[in-house]
Each structure stands twice: as C-alpha cells, then as structure tokens.
GROMACS .gro file of N, CA and C in nm:
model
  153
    1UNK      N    1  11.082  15.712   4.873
    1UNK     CA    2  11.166  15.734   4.992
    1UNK      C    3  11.086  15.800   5.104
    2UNK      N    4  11.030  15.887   5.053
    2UNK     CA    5  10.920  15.965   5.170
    2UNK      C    6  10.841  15.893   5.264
    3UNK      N    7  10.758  15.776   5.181
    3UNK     CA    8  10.668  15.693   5.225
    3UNK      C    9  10.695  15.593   5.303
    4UNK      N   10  10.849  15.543   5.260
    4UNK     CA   11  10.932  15.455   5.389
    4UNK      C   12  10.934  15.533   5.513
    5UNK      N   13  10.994  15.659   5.509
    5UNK     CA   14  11.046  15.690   5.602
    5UNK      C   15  10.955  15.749   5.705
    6UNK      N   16  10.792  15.784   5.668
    6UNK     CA   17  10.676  15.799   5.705
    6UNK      C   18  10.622  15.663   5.768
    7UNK      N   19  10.672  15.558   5.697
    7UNK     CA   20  10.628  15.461   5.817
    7UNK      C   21  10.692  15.430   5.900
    8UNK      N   22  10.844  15.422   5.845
    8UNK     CA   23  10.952  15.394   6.022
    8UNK      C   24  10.909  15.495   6.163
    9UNK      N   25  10.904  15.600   6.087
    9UNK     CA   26  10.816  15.703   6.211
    9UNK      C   27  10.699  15.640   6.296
   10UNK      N   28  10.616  15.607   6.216
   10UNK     CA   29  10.484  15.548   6.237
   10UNK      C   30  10.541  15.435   6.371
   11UNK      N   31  10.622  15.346   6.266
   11UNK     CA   32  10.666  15.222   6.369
   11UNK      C   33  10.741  15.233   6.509
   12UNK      N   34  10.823  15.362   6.477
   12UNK     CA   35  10.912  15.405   6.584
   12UNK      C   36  10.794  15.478   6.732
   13UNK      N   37  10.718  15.504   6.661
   13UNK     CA   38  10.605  15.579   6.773
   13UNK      C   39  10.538  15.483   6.805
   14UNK      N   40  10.490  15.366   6.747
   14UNK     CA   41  10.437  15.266   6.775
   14UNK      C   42  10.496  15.172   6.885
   15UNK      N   43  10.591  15.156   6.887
   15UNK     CA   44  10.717  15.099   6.994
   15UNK      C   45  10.742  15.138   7.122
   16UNK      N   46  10.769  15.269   7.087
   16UNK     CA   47  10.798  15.397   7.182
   16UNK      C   48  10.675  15.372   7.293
   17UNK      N   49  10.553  15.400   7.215
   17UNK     CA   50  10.439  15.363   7.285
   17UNK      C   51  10.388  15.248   7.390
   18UNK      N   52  10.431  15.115   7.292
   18UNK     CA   53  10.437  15.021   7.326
   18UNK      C   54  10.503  14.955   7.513
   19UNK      N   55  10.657  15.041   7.449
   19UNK     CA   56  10.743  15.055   7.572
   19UNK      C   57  10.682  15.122   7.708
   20UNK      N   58  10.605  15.259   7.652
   20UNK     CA   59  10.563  15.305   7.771
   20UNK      C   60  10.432  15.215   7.820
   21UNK      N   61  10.368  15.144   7.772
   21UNK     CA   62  10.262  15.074   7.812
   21UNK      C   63  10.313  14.971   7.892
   22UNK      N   64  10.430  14.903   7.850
   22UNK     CA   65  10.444  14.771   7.940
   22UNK      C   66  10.550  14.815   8.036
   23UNK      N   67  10.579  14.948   8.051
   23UNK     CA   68  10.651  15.017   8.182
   23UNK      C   69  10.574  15.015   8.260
   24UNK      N   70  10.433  15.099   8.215
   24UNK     CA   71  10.332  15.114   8.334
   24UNK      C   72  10.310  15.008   8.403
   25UNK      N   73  10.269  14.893   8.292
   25UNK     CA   74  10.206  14.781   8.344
   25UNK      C   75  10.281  14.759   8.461
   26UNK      N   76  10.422  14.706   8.442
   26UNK     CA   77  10.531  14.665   8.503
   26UNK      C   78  10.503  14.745   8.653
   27UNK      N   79  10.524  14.833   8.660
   27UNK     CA   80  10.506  14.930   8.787
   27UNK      C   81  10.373  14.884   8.870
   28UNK      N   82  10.251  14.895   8.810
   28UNK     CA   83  10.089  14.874   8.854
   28UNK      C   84  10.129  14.755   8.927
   29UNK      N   85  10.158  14.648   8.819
   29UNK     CA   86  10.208  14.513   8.874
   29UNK      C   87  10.295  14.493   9.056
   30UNK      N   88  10.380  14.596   9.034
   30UNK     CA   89  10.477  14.597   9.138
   30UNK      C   90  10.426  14.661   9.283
   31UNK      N   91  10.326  14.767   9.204
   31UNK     CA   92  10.275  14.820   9.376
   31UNK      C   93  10.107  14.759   9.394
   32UNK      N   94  10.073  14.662   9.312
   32UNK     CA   95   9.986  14.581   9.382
   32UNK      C   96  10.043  14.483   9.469
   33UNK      N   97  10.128  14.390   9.387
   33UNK     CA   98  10.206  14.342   9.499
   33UNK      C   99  10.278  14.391   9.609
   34UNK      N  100  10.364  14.518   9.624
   34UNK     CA  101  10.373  14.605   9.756
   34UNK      C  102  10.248  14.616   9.836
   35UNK      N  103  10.118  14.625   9.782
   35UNK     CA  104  10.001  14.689   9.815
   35UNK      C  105   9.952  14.576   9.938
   36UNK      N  106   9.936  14.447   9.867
   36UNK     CA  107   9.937  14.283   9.904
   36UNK      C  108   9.987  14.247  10.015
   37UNK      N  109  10.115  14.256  10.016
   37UNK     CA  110  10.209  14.242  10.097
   37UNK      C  111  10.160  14.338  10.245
   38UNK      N  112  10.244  14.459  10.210
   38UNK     CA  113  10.152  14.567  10.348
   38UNK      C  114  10.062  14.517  10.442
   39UNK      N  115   9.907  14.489  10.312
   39UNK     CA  116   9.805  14.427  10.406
   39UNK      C  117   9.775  14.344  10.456
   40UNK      N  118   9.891  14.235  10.400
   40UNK     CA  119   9.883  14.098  10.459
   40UNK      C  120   9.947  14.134  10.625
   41UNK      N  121  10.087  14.198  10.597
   41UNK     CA  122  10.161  14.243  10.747
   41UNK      C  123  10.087  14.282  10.825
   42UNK      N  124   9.978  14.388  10.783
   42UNK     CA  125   9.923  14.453  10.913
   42UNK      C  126   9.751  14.336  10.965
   43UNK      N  127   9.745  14.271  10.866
   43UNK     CA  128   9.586  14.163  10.922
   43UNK      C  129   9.687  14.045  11.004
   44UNK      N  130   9.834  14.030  10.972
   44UNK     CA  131   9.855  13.931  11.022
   44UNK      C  132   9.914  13.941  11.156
   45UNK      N  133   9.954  14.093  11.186
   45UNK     CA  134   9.981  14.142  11.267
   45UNK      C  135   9.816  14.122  11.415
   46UNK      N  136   9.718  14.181  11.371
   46UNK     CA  137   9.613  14.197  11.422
   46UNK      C  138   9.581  14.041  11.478
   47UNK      N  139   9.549  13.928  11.391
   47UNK     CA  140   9.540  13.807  11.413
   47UNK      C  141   9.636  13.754  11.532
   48UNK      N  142   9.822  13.791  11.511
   48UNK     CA  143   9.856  13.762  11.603
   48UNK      C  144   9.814  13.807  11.755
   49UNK      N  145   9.802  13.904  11.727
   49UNK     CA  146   9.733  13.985  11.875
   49UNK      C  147   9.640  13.919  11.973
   50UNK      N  148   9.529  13.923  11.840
   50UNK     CA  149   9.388  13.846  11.888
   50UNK      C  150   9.453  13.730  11.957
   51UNK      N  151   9.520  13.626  11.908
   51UNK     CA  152   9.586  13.483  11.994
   51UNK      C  153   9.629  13.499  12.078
   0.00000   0.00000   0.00000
C-alpha cells in the first residue's frame, strides 16, 4: 500500500509539473505573438509615413 501511494505522489507531481510547463509555454507563445504584432504596427506605421 505504501509503495502505490508513493507513486501516485510521484505521478501527481509529475502532472502538476507538467501543467505548469505547458502554462508557461502557452503564455511565451502569446506574448511573442503580442510582441510580433506591436512591431509589425509600429514598422508599418513608419513605412506608411515614408510614402
């Protein structure tokens, strides 16, 4: 019984973990694309100018 319940732990932290990894990702993901975006507005901004 010990040894089960020593690995559900194991697995449950493993998950837990898991979760927080593909949160981050998720986020990184989201403000590169914010990031993208921004700089596209302000070069495309400039370009219009130049014309």
């Amino acid at each position: 019984m010990e040894m089960a319940a020593i690995i559900l732990k194991i697995l449950l932290i493993i998950l837990f973990m898991g979760l927080l990894v593909m949160t981050f990702l998720m986020f990184g993901a989201v403000a590169c694309d914010l990031f993208k975006i921004i700089r596209n507005r302000k070069y495309g901004r400039k370009r219009k100018e130049e014309k």
